[in-house]
Tab-separated table of C-alpha atoms and ligand atoms in Angstrom:
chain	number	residue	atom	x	y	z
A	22	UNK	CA	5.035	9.559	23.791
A	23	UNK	CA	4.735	11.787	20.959
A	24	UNK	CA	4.289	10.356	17.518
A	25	UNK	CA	4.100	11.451	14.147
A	26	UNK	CA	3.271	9.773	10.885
A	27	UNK	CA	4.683	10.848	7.565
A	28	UNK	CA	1.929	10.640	4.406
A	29	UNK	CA	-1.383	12.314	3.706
A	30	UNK	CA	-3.666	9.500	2.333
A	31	UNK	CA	-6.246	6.855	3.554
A	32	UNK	CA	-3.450	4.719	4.810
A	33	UNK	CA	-1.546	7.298	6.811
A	34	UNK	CA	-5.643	8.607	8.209
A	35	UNK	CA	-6.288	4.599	9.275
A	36	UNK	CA	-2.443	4.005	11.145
A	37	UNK	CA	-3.151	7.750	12.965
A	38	UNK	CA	-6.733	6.320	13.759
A	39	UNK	CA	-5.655	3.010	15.219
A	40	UNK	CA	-2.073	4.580	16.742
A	41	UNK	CA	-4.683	7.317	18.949
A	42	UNK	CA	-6.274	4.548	20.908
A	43	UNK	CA	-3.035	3.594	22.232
A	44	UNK	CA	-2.813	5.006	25.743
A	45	UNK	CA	0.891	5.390	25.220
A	46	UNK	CA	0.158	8.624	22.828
A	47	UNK	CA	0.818	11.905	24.123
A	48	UNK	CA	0.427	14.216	21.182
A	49	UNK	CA	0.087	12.820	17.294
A	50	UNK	CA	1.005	14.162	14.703
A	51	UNK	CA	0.647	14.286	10.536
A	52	UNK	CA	2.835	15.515	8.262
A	53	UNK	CA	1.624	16.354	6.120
A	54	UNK	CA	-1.756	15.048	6.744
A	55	UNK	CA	-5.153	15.513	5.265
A	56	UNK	CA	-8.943	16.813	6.484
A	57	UNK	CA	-9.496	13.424	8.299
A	58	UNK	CA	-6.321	13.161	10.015
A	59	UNK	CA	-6.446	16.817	11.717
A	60	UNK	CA	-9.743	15.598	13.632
A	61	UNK	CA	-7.571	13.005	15.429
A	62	UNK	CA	-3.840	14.111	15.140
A	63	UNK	CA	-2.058	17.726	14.789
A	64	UNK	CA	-1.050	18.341	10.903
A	65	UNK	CA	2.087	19.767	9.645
A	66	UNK	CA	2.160	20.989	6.214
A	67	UNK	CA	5.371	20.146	5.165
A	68	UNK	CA	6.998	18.288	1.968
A	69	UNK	CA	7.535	14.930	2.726
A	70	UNK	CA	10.888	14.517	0.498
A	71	UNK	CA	12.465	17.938	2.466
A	72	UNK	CA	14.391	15.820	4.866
A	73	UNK	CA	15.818	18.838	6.822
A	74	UNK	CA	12.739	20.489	7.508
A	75	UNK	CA	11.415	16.894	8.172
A	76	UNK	CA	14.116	17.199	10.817
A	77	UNK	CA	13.633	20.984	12.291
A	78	UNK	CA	9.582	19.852	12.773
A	79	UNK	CA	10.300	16.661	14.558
A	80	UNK	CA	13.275	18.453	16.793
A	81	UNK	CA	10.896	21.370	17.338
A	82	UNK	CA	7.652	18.985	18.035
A	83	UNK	CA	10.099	16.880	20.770
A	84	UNK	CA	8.334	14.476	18.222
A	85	UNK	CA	9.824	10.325	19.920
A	86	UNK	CA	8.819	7.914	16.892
A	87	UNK	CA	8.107	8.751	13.178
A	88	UNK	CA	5.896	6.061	11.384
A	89	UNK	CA	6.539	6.756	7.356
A	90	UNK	CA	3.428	5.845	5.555
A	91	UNK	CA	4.739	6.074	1.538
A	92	UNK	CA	7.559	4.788	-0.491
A	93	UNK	CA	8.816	7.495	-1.997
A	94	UNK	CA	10.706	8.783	1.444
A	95	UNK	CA	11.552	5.400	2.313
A	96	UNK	CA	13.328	4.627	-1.332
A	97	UNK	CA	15.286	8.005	-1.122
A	98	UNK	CA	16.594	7.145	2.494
A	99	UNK	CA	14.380	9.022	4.601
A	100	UNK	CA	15.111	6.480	7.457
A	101	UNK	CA	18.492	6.293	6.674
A	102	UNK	CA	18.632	10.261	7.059
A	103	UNK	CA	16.351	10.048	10.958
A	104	UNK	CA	18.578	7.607	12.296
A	105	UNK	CA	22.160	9.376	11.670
A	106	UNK	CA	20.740	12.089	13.328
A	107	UNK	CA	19.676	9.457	16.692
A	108	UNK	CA	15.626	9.728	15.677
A	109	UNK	CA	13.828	6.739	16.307
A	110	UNK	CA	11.782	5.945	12.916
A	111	UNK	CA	9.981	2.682	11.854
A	112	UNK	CA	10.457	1.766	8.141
A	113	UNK	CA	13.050	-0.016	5.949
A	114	UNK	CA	16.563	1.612	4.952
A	115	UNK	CA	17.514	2.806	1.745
A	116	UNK	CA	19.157	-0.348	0.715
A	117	UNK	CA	16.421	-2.673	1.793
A	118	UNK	CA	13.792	-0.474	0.292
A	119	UNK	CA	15.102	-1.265	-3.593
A	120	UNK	CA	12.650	-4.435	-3.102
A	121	UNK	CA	10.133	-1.822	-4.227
A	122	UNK	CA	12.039	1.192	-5.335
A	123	UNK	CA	13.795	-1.224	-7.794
A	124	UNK	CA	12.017	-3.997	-9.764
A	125	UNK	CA	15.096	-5.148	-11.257
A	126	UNK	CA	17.033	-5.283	-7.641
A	127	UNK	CA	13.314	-7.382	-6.285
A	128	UNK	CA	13.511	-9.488	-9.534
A	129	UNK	CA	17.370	-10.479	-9.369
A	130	UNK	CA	17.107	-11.408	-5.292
A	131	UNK	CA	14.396	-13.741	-6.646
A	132	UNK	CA	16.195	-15.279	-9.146
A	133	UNK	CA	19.093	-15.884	-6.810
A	134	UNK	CA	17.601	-17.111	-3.987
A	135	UNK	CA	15.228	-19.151	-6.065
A	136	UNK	CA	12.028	-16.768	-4.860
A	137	UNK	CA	9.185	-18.153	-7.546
A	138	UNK	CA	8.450	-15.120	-9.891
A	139	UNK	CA	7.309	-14.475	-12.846
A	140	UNK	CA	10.446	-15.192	-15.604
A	141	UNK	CA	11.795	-12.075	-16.660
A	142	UNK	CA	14.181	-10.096	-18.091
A	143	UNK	CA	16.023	-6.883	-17.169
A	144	UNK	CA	17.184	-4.208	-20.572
A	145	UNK	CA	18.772	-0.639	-20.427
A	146	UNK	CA	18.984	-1.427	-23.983
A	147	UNK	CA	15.969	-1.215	-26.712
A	148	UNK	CA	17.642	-3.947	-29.218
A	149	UNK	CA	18.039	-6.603	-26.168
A	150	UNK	CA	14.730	-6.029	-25.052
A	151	UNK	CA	13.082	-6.469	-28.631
A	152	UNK	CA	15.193	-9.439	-28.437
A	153	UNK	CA	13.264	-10.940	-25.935
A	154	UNK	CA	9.634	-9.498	-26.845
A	155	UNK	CA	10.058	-11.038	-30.040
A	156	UNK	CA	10.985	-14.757	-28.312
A	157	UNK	CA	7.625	-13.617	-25.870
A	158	UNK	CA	4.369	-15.130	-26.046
A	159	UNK	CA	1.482	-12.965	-25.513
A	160	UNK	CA	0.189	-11.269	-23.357
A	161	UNK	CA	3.917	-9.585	-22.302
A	162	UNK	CA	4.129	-7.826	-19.230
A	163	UNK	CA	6.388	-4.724	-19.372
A	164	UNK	CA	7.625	-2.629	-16.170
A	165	UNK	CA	9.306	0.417	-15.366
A	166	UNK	CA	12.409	-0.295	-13.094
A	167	UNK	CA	11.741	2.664	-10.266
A	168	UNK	CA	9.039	4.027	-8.709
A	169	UNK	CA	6.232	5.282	-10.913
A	170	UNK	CA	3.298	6.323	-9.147
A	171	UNK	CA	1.073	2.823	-9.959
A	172	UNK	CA	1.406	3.519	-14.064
A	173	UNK	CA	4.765	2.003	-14.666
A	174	UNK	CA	3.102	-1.905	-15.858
A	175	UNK	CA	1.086	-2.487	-18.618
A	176	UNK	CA	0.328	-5.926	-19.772
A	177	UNK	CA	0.537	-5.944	-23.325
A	178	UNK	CA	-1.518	-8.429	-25.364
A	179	UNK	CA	1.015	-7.686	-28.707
A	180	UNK	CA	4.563	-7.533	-29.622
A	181	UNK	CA	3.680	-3.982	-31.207
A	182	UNK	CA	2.429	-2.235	-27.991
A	183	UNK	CA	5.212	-4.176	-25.904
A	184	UNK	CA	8.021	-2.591	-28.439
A	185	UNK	CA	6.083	0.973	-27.789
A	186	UNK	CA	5.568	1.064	-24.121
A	187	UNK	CA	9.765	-0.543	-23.628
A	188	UNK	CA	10.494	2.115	-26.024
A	189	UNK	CA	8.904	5.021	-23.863
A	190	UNK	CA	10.109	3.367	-20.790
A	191	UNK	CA	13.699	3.514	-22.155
A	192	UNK	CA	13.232	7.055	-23.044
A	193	UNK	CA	12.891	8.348	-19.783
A	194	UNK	CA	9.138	8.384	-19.921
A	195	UNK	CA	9.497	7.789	-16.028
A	196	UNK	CA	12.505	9.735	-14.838
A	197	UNK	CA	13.165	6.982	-11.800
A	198	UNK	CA	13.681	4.528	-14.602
A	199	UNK	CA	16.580	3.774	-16.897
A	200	UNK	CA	15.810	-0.071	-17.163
A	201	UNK	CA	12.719	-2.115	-18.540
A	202	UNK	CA	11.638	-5.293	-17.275
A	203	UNK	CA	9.865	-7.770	-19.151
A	204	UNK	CA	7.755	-10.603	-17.610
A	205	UNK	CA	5.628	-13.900	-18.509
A	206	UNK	CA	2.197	-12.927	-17.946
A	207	UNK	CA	0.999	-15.396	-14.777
A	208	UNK	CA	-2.949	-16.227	-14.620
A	209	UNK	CA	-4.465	-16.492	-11.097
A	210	UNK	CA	-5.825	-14.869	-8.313
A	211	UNK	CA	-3.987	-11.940	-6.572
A	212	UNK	CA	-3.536	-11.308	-2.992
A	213	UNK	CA	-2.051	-8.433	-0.562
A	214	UNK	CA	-0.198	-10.726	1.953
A	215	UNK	CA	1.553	-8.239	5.334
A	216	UNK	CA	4.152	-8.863	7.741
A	217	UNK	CA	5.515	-6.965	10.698
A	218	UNK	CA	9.132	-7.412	10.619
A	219	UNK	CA	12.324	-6.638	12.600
A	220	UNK	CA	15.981	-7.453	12.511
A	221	UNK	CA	15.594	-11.195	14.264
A	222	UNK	CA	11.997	-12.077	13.458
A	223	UNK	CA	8.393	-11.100	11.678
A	224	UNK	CA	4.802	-11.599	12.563
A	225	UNK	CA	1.898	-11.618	9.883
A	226	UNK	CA	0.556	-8.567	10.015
A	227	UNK	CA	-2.752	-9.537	8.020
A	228	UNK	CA	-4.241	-9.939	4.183
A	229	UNK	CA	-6.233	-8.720	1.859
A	230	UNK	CA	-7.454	-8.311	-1.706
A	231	UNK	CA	-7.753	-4.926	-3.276
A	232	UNK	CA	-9.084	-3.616	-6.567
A	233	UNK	CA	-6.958	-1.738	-9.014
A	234	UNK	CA	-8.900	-1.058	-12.269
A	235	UNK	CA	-11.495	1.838	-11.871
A	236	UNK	CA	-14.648	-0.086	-13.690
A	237	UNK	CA	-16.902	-2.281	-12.199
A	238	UNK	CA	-16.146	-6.315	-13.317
A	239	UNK	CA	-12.108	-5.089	-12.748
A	240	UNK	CA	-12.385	-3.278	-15.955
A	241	UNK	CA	-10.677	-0.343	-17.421
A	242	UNK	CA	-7.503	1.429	-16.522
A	243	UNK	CA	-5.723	0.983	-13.263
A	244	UNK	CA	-5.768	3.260	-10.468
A	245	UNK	CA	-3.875	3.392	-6.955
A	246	UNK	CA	-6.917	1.096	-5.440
A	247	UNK	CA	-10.882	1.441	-5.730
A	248	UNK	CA	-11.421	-0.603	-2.944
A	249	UNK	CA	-9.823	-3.656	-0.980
A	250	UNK	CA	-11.015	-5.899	1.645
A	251	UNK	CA	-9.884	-8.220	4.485
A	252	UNK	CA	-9.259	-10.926	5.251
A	253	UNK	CA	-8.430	-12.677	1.511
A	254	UNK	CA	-10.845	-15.610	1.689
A	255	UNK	CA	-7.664	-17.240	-0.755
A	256	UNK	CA	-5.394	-17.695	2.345
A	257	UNK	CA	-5.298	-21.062	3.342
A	258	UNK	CA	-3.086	-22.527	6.180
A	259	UNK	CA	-1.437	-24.785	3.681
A	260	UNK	CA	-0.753	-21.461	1.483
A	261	UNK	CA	0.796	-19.079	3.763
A	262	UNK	CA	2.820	-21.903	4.929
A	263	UNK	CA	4.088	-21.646	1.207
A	264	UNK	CA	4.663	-17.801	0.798
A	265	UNK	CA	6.273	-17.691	4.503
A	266	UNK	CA	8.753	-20.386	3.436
A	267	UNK	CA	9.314	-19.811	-0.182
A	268	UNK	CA	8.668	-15.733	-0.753
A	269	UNK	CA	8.992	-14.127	2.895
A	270	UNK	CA	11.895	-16.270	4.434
A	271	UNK	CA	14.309	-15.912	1.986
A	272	UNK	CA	14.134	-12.578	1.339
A	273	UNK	CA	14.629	-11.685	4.879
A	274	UNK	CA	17.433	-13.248	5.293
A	275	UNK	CA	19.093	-12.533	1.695
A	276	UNK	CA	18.601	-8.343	3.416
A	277	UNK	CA	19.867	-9.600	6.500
A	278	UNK	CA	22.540	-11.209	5.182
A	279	UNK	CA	23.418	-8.199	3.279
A	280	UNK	CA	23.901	-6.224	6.096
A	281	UNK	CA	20.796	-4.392	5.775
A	282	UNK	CA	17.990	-6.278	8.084
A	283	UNK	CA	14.496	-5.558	6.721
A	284	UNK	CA	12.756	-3.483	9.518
A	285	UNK	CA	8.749	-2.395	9.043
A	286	UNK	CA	5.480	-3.312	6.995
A	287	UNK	CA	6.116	-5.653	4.329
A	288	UNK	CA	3.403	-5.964	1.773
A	289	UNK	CA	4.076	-9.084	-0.755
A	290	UNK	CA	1.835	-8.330	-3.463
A	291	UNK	CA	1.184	-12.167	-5.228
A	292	UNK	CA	-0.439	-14.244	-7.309
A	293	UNK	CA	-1.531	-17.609	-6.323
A	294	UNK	CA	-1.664	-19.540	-9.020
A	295	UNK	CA	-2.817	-23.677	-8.858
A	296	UNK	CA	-2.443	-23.195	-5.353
A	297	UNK	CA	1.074	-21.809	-5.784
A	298	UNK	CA	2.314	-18.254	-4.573
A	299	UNK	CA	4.183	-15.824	-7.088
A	300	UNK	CA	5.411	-12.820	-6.105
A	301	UNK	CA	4.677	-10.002	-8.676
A	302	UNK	CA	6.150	-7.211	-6.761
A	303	UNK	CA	7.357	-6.362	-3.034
A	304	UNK	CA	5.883	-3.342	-1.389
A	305	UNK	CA	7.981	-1.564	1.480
A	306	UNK	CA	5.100	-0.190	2.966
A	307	UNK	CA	1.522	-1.162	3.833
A	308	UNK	CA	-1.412	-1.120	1.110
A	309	UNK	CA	-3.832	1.680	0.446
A	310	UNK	CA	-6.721	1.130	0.596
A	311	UNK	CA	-5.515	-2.614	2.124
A	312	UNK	CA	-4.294	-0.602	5.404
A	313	UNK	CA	-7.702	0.861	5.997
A	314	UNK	CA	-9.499	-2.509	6.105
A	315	UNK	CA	-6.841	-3.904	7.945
A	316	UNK	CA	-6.591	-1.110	11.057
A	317	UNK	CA	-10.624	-1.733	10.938
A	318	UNK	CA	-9.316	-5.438	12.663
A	319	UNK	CA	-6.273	-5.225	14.579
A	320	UNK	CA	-7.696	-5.146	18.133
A	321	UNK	CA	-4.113	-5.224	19.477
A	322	UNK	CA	-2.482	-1.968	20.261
A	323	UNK	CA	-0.172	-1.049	17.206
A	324	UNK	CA	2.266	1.883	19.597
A	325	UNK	CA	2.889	-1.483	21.610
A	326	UNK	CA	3.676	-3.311	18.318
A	327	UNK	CA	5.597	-0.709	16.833
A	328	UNK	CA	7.437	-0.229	19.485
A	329	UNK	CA	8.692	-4.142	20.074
A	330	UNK	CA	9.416	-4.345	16.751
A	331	UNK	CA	12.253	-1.324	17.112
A	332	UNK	CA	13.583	-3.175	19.436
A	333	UNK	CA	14.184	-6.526	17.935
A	334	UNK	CA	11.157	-7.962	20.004
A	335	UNK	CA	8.128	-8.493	18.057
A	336	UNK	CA	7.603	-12.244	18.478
A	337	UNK	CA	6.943	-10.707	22.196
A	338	UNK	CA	3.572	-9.717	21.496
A	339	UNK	CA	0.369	-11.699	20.137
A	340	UNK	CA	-1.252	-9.753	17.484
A	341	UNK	CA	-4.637	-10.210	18.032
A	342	UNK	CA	-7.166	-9.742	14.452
A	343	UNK	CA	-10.899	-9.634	14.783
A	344	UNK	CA	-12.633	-12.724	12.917
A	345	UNK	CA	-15.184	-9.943	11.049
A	346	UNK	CA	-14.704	-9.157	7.840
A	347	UNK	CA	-13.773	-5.361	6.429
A	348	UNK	CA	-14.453	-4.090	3.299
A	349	UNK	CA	-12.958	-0.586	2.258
A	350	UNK	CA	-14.711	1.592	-0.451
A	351	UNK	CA	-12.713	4.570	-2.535
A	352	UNK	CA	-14.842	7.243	-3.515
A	353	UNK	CA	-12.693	9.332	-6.319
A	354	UNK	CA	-13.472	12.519	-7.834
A	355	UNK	CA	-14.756	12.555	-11.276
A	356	UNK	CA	-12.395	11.749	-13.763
A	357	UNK	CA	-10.193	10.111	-11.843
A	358	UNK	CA	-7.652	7.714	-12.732
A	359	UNK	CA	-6.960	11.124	-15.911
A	360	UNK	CA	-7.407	14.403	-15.110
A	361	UNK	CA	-10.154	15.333	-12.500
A	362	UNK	CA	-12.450	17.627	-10.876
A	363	UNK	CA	-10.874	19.110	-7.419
A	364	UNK	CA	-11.837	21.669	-5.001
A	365	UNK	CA	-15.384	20.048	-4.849
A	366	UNK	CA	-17.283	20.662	-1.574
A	367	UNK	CA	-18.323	17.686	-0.086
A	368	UNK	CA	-21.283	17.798	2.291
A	369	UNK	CA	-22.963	15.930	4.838
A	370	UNK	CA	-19.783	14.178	5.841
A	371	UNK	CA	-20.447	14.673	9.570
A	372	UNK	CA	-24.001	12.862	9.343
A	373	UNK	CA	-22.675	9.622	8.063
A	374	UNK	CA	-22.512	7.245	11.417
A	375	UNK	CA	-19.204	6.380	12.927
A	376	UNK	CA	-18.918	3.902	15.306
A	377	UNK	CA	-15.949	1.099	15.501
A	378	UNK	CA	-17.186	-0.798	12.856
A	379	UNK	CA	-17.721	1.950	10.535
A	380	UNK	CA	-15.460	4.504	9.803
A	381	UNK	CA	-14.467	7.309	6.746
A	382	UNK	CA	-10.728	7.365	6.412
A	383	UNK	CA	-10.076	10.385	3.926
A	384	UNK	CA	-7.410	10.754	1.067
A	385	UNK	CA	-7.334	13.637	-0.916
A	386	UNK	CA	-9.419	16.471	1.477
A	387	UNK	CA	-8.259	19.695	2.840
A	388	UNK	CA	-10.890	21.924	5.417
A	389	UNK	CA	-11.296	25.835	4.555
A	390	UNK	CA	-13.882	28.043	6.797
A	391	UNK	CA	-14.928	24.496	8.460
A	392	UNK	CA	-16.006	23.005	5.216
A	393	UNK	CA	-14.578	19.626	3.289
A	394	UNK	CA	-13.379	20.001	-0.226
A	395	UNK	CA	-11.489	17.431	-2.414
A	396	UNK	CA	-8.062	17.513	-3.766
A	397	UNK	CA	-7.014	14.221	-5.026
A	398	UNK	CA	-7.978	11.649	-7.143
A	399	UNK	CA	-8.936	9.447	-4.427
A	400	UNK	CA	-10.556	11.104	-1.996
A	401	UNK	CA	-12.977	9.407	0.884
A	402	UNK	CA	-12.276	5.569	1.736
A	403	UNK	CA	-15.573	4.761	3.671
A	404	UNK	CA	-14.887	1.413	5.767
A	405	UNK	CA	-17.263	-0.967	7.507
A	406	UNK	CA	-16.603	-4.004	9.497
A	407	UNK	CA	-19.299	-6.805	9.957
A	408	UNK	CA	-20.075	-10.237	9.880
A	409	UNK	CA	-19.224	-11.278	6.406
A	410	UNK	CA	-18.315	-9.579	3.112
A	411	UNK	CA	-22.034	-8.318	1.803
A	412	UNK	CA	-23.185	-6.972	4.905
A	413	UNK	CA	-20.142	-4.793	4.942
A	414	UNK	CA	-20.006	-3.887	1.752
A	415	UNK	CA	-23.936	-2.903	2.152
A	416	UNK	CA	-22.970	-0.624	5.021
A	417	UNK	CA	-20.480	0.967	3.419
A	418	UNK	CA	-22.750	1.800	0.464
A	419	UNK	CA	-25.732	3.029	2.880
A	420	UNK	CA	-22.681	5.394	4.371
A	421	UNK	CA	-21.660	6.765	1.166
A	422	UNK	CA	-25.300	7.404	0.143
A	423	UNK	CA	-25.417	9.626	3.249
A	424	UNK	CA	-22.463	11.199	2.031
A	425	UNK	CA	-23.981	14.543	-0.014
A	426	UNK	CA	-21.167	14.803	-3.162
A	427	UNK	CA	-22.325	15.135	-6.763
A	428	UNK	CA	-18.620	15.301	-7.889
A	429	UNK	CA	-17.424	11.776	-6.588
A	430	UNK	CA	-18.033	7.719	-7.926
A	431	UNK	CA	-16.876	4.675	-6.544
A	432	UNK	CA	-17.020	0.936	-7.555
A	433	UNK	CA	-20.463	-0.904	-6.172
A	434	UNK	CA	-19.079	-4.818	-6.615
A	435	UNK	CA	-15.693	-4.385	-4.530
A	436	UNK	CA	-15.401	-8.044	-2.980
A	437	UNK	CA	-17.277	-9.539	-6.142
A	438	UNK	CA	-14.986	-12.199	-6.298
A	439	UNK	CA	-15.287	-13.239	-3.300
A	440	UNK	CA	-18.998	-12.905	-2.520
A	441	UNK	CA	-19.824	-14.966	-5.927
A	442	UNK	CA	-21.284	-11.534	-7.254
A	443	UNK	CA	-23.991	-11.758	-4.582
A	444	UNK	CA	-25.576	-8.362	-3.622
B	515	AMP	P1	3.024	-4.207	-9.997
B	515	AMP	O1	3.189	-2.722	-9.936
B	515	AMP	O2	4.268	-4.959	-10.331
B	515	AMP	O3	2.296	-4.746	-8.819
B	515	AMP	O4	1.972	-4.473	-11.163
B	515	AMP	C1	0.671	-3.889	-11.141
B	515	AMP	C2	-0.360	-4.906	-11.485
B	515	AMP	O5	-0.086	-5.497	-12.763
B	515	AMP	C3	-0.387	-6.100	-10.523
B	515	AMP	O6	-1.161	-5.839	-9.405
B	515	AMP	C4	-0.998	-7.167	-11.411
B	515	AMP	O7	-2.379	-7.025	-11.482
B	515	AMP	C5	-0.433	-6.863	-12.765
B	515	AMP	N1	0.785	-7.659	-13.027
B	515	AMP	C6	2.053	-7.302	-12.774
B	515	AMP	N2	2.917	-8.268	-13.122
B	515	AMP	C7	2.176	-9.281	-13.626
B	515	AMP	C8	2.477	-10.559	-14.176
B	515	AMP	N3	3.735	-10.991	-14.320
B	515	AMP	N4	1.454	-11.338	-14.574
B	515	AMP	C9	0.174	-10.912	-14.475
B	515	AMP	N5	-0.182	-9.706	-13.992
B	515	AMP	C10	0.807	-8.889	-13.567
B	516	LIG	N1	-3.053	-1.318	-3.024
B	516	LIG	C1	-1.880	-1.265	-3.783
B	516	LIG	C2	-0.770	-0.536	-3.189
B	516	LIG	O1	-0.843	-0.022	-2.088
B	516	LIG	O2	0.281	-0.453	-3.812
């Protein structure tokens, strides 16, 4: 069959990596794809929110399945749009994808179906929200309602900077955002939890921890992900049993009860705290760099998965997960998560080893005259799977030290947590 997949990061390079190895694929494609992805799949440059020319490429392509990588097509009905017009897609609807493309729509299902959560409140209105800041202890957590490109949360340790940032937020600082929500701050350990779902059942579909700040320690500002790595050595039996029961469950079947069935990756993004799962925020999607690690273990063929799961039949299939740790590593371009350098050659790319247990997955690189340049923030996620957490880590460094790029830095300790800040 012929497949395409809709996104042009490390996530979208990892799915087209573990979707070619399916002997189902005919032709795959990437739209719009990036340097990595054109090595193993055809790209199309196209715009990924153009919906009609989505349509003329996949017609003209005789393209059978689209796979949508990011949110921002899902939240503005991209799968909505595919299906009226009889294409088969894999992804949530427009209505199902406000668990993400909404925090207030995610926040209020909790409430009602008794989801734990962080306690919040929801404002479209700057005196009700001071309101509440004022009654707040500190530190205050304060969100954008819609989709902001990872900078719509800052955790605010006083009132001041919460009245400035729900200020800004009410201003249109983020045009998908009319509405703040403000949120207890909740101490604990946070972990990428995944499920494969369709409209009578869901499988797990793997975990992980991922880093967001950009410094070393988790310090400084956050970024989309400097590095991530599976599985989370948090997720106990007795745990998952929780978030299944208490976070997955009911959300399901609040959609499904709805009338709109979840259907794709869903990516719980939570905070264990005492042993107890919150869930901070509901991705519609799967996790970059999370996804990279995680195609680095499914041994199962994910075209076979996919392809139950469209039709209603995924507890058909055992998803098989190899035991061996991954460990992804982001190498950004200077400057990144502000401003930074782009259109940087990077060199030596083709000597670094590639094998199944290490891998480059790239992000933001295009190819001119046969040579690599960058042109995104985050740019190379170099991957390694091995026996435990250090030794993949270690590989992953020796990769990106073969790597020959002046312009680009990455993180040294991702996995410190859980490798007790052993080298
Ligand atoms: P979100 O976009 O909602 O995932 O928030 C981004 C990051 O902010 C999360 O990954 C957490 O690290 C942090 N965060 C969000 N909400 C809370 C909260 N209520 N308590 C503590 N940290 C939070
Ligand atoms: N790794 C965080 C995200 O994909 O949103």
């Amino acid at each position: 069959m012929n497949l395409a997949v809709i996104g042009s990061g490390g996530r979208e390079h990892s799915i087209c990596y573990k979707l070619k190895q399916s002997t189902k694929i005919k032709n795959l494609f990437c739209i719009p794809g990036n340097a990595g992805t054109n090595k193993i799949a055809k790209n199309i440059k196209e715009d990924i929110l153009n919906f009609d020319n989505l349509y003329k490429i996949i017609k003209e392509n005789n393209i059978d399945l689209v796979i949508v990588g990011p949110e921002e097509p899902l939240v503005k009905g991209l799968v909505d749009f595919l299906k009226e017009k009889k294409i088969k897609v894999f992804g949530p609807d427009k209505y199902a994808s406000q668990l993400e493309g909404s925090k207030a729509f995610m926040k209020n299902l909790c409430k009602e179906k008794n989801i734990p959560t962080a306690n919040f409140g929801v404002f479209d209105n700057y005196e009700s929200a001071c309101q509440f800041i004022k009654k707040s202890k500190t530190p205050i957590v304060v969100k954008a309602d819609g989709l902001a490109a990872g900078k719509g949360v800052s955790i605010c340790s006083t009132l001041e900077e919460a009245f400035k940032n729900t200020k800004e937020i009410l201003e249109g600082k983020f045009k998908s955002s009319n509405k703040v929500i403000l949120e207890e701050f909740l101490e604990g350990e946070e972990l990428s939890y995944f499920v494969i779902v369709d409209e009578n059942s869901y499988q797990f579909f793997g975990s992980a921890q991922d880093h967001k700040r950009v410094g070393e320690n988790d310090t400084g500002p956050n970024t989309g992900g400097m590095g991530a790595y599976s599985p989370s050595p948090l997720l106990s039996g007795q745990l998952e049993k929780k978030i299944k029961k208490k976070i997955i469950e009911p959300t399901l079947k609040a959609l499904k009860d709805s009338g709109h069935p979840y259907k794709g990756f869903l990516y719980a993004g939570l905070m264990v705290c005492k042993g107890e799962p919150h869930l901070i925020e509901y991705n519609i999607r799967m996790g970059d760099p999370e996804c990279q690690a995680l195609m680095m273990r499914l041994e199962t063929d994910l075209v076979k998965i996919i392809d139950l799961a469209l039709v209603n039949q995924i507890n058909n299939i055992e998803i098989k997960w190899s035991k061996k740790n991954a460990l992804t590593i982001v190498l950004c371009a200077n400057g990144y998560p502000f401003k930074y350098i782009k259109d940087s050659e990077i060199k030596n790319l083709s000597n670094v080893l590639i094998n199944k247990e290490n891998q480059i997955f790239h992000a933001g690189t295009y190819e001119k005259n046969n040579k690599i340049y960058s042109n995104g923030g985050r740019v190379l996620n170099v991957v390694s799977l091995s026996k435990n957490l250090i030794d993949a880590r270690k590989k992953s460094i020796a990769n990106i030290n073969i790597v020959n790029w002046s312009d680009g830095f990455y993180r040294k300790d991702i996995g410190w947590k859980a490798t007790n800040n052993k080298k």
